[in-house]
């Protein structure tokens, strides 16, 4: 393969495709480890859903790069796929934290040693909640609801946005309305995770919750603000298609998709540390050693 005969667009597609394959490789390796050491299905199912976030983002962005001149509803659909999965990941992360602490909302199980702890809310949540509340079953259920509301609101907004764009009744004020609703919704979901982490930082310490949370928050916020910056640069005329090596109309979408493909390789590597299978490997390895001795 002679790179000198290839156009810059072809080289970009090939490089992005390589990044997608690397992301798939690291994610599948971690997935295989968890399946091999399948010890705690409840926790590991949540972990698998979480680690699949990186390849889904990468594949989604690569598809957008292949059809970079697609319509506005097409790009809205691609963004919706990522963001709907993002909502599921946030909910599953909260479920994973509950599992680590042996909390079950459905079975009304809250360990006695964590009951009565104080939760300190900050502004603007103090407009709707007391500044200090005591931890109990109701409080934990509320934190769960704050997380799951995004799982419901995100797909509903996505369906409405795509439908209205296809019907060509999508004024700018409506676009901003959806943006505000979604940002409030995702902020509330992430706020509940932060509150939960601060309350149980000591108990969750052995499970490296900060690294796990930063993997999710990093993907969500880094991609979001990166897209915002690119749109601002394109709107200011700093990024223009005829001044860049990608000769396309939607230059900011193209750059965003390329960057996401690159970044998901990094996040898939970080996930090896944040969500390892080693905590579940002890019993399996002991049984394998025992079998070798008996043979």
XYZ file of C-alpha atoms in Angstrom:
295
model
C 0.000 0.000 0.000
C 1.581 3.250 -1.168
C 0.523 6.102 1.079
C 1.987 8.642 -1.339
C -0.702 7.807 -3.903
C -3.545 8.141 -1.413
C -5.494 11.331 -0.834
C -5.573 12.969 2.587
C -9.215 11.955 2.995
C -8.307 8.301 2.322
C -5.404 8.435 4.783
C -7.726 9.965 7.376
C -10.296 7.210 6.890
C -7.618 4.530 7.093
C -6.118 6.040 10.260
C -9.542 6.414 11.880
C -10.412 2.843 10.949
C -7.176 1.667 12.565
C -8.089 3.557 15.741
C -11.508 1.873 15.773
C -9.859 -1.552 15.446
C -7.446 -0.761 18.291
C -10.351 0.347 20.481
C -12.195 -2.881 19.630
C -9.062 -4.916 20.388
C -8.491 -3.476 23.871
C -12.190 -3.605 24.747
C -12.654 -7.185 23.516
C -9.583 -8.302 25.463
C -11.032 -6.846 28.667
C -14.450 -8.301 27.819
C -12.948 -11.776 27.357
C -11.209 -11.526 30.728
C -14.478 -10.728 32.482
C -16.272 -13.562 30.691
C -13.495 -15.981 31.645
C -13.622 -14.904 35.302
C -17.435 -14.805 35.412
C -17.881 -14.705 39.178
C -20.360 -11.899 39.925
C -22.888 -11.548 37.055
C -24.677 -8.568 38.589
C -21.537 -6.446 38.793
C -19.833 -7.739 35.673
C -22.880 -7.226 33.447
C -22.806 -3.550 34.436
C -19.049 -3.396 33.798
C -19.441 -4.929 30.329
C -22.097 -2.372 29.397
C -19.796 0.416 30.615
C -16.632 -0.713 28.792
C -18.564 -1.098 25.522
C -19.084 2.655 25.558
C -15.675 3.344 23.966
C -16.098 1.074 20.887
C -19.691 2.246 20.374
C -18.499 5.874 20.341
C -15.634 4.950 17.999
C -17.788 2.986 15.533
C -20.496 5.649 15.621
C -17.971 8.388 14.814
C -16.370 6.317 12.048
C -19.767 5.794 10.410
C -20.319 9.548 10.555
C -16.916 10.058 8.920
C -17.763 7.668 6.089
C -20.904 9.679 5.279
C -19.695 13.107 6.349
C -22.001 14.847 3.872
C -25.065 13.248 5.418
C -28.148 15.243 6.332
C -28.798 16.958 9.648
C -31.224 14.193 10.774
C -28.464 11.649 10.012
C -25.997 13.372 12.337
C -28.711 13.838 14.946
C -29.360 10.096 14.764
C -25.652 9.297 15.240
C -25.413 11.650 18.215
C -28.581 10.125 19.667
C -27.139 6.606 19.489
C -24.117 7.695 21.507
C -26.061 9.757 23.991
C -28.776 7.137 24.583
C -26.072 4.586 25.321
C -24.368 7.172 27.510
C -27.580 7.439 29.550
C -27.651 3.660 30.018
C -23.990 3.674 31.081
C -24.582 6.339 33.737
C -27.490 4.325 35.163
C -25.456 1.109 35.138
C -22.582 2.852 36.882
C -24.885 3.843 39.716
C -26.196 0.265 39.865
C -22.589 -0.966 40.071
C -21.859 1.351 43.003
C -25.015 0.149 44.769
C -23.902 -3.434 44.220
C -20.474 -2.751 45.740
C -22.180 -1.473 48.903
C -24.750 -4.331 49.004
C -27.627 -1.890 48.515
C -30.835 -3.105 46.889
C -33.586 -0.552 46.356
C -36.070 -3.096 45.003
C -35.576 -5.392 48.009
C -35.404 -2.492 50.472
C -31.911 -3.532 51.598
C -29.754 -0.756 53.060
C -26.869 -1.844 55.348
C -27.284 -0.479 58.863
C -23.752 0.946 58.958
C -24.511 3.453 56.189
C -27.948 4.566 57.372
C -28.220 8.052 58.805
C -25.205 9.531 57.052
C -25.475 13.152 56.071
C -25.743 14.240 52.450
C -24.886 17.883 51.843
C -26.509 19.355 48.761
C -25.075 22.356 46.969
C -26.652 25.098 44.864
C -28.846 24.892 42.778
C -30.113 21.614 44.301
C -30.761 23.462 47.571
C -33.630 25.204 45.769
C -35.464 21.858 45.704
C -33.861 19.879 48.551
C -32.789 20.695 52.123
C -29.085 21.527 52.340
C -28.523 18.527 54.629
C -30.488 15.260 54.513
C -30.048 11.941 56.259
C -29.324 8.845 54.224
C -32.125 6.289 54.173
C -33.998 4.102 51.694
C -35.969 7.092 50.352
C -32.798 9.141 49.769
C -31.077 6.303 47.904
C -34.189 5.758 45.792
C -34.200 9.470 44.939
C -30.561 9.331 43.809
C -31.428 6.361 41.622
C -34.390 8.217 40.089
C -32.186 11.231 39.380
C -29.905 8.921 37.419
C -32.590 6.992 35.548
C -34.559 10.071 34.463
C -31.838 10.699 31.871
C -32.300 7.164 30.507
C -35.937 8.077 29.789
C -35.568 11.707 28.698
C -32.652 11.167 26.295
C -34.373 8.735 23.855
C -37.666 10.684 23.985
C -35.866 13.896 23.010
C -33.905 12.070 20.311
C -37.051 10.664 18.689
C -38.724 14.084 18.761
C -35.650 15.847 17.351
C -35.220 13.428 14.437
C -38.956 13.408 13.651
C -39.216 17.205 13.645
C -36.128 17.532 11.440
C -37.529 15.051 8.929
C -40.794 17.030 8.917
C -38.742 20.223 8.428
C -40.283 21.925 11.454
C -37.199 22.424 13.586
C -36.649 26.137 14.353
C -33.539 27.247 16.198
C -35.460 28.052 19.395
C -36.670 24.448 19.544
C -33.123 23.189 19.104
C -32.011 25.312 22.049
C -34.975 24.054 24.094
C -33.911 20.435 23.577
C -30.309 21.355 24.368
C -31.291 22.971 27.666
C -33.538 20.054 28.668
C -30.836 17.482 27.895
C -28.101 19.427 29.666
C -30.230 19.798 32.800
C -31.100 16.099 32.651
C -27.528 14.833 32.240
C -26.259 17.291 34.874
C -28.788 15.930 37.384
C -27.742 12.353 36.590
C -24.041 13.132 37.009
C -24.758 15.164 40.150
C -26.342 12.108 41.780
C -23.203 10.092 40.998
C -20.944 12.754 42.500
C -23.060 12.990 45.664
C -23.038 9.211 46.031
C -19.259 9.092 45.606
C -18.620 11.775 48.238
C -20.811 10.005 50.789
C -19.249 6.575 50.272
C -15.712 7.447 49.143
C -14.147 5.427 51.974
C -16.197 2.252 51.424
C -15.800 2.457 47.653
C -12.052 3.062 47.873
C -10.969 -0.544 47.164
C -13.050 -0.546 43.973
C -11.278 2.529 42.475
C -14.556 4.409 41.927
C -12.862 7.663 40.911
C -11.021 6.000 38.017
C -14.247 4.273 36.953
C -16.225 7.504 37.132
C -13.588 9.540 35.312
C -13.653 7.079 32.407
C -17.360 7.787 31.936
C -17.235 11.500 32.709
C -14.130 11.892 30.557
C -15.792 10.392 27.495
C -19.033 12.325 28.001
C -17.670 15.770 28.855
C -14.524 15.676 26.730
C -16.497 14.799 23.601
C -19.220 17.335 24.428
C -16.960 20.338 25.052
C -14.710 19.380 22.180
C -17.721 19.512 19.861
C -18.768 22.882 21.327
C -15.283 24.346 20.732
C -15.198 23.057 17.145
C -18.629 24.549 16.421
C -17.496 27.900 17.817
C -14.311 27.826 15.707
C -16.319 26.909 12.599
C -18.873 29.638 13.355
C -16.055 32.203 13.721
C -14.639 31.141 10.356
C -11.376 29.902 11.879
C -12.133 26.388 10.615
C -13.169 26.415 6.965
C -13.314 23.477 4.577
C -11.240 25.088 1.831
C -8.517 25.975 4.376
C -8.276 22.414 5.642
C -7.145 19.142 4.110
C -10.655 17.655 4.365
C -12.606 19.053 1.435
C -16.065 18.645 2.988
C -18.991 20.873 3.877
C -19.391 19.672 7.469
C -15.795 20.297 8.521
C -16.434 20.529 12.275
C -18.321 17.192 12.276
C -15.456 15.610 10.349
C -12.803 16.838 12.806
C -14.944 15.796 15.773
C -15.379 12.274 14.384
C -11.651 11.890 13.700
C -10.739 13.099 17.199
C -13.283 10.788 18.861
C -11.846 7.790 16.984
C -8.390 8.711 18.307
C -9.549 9.417 21.852
C -11.493 6.182 22.251
C -8.220 4.267 21.866
C -6.900 6.126 24.920
C -10.072 5.534 26.946
C -10.153 1.830 26.024
C -6.609 1.542 27.412
C -7.506 3.428 30.610
C -10.462 1.075 31.118
C -8.005 -1.807 31.490
C -6.957 -0.185 34.768
C -10.348 1.168 35.857
C -12.414 -2.005 35.214
C -9.996 -4.959 35.509
C -11.185 -8.540 35.839
C -8.620 -9.308 38.568
C -11.059 -8.738 41.498
C -13.084 -11.665 40.141
C -10.181 -13.969 39.249
C -9.202 -15.265 42.700
C -11.524 -18.256 43.025
C -11.113 -19.272 39.388
C -7.313 -19.219 39.540
C -7.352 -21.190 42.782
C -9.554 -23.860 41.172
C -7.285 -24.052 38.117
C -4.212 -24.547 40.333
C -6.079 -27.211 42.313
C -7.017 -29.050 39.108
C -3.402 -29.040 37.949
C -2.244 -30.504 41.248
C -4.854 -33.283 41.153
C -3.795 -34.164 37.601
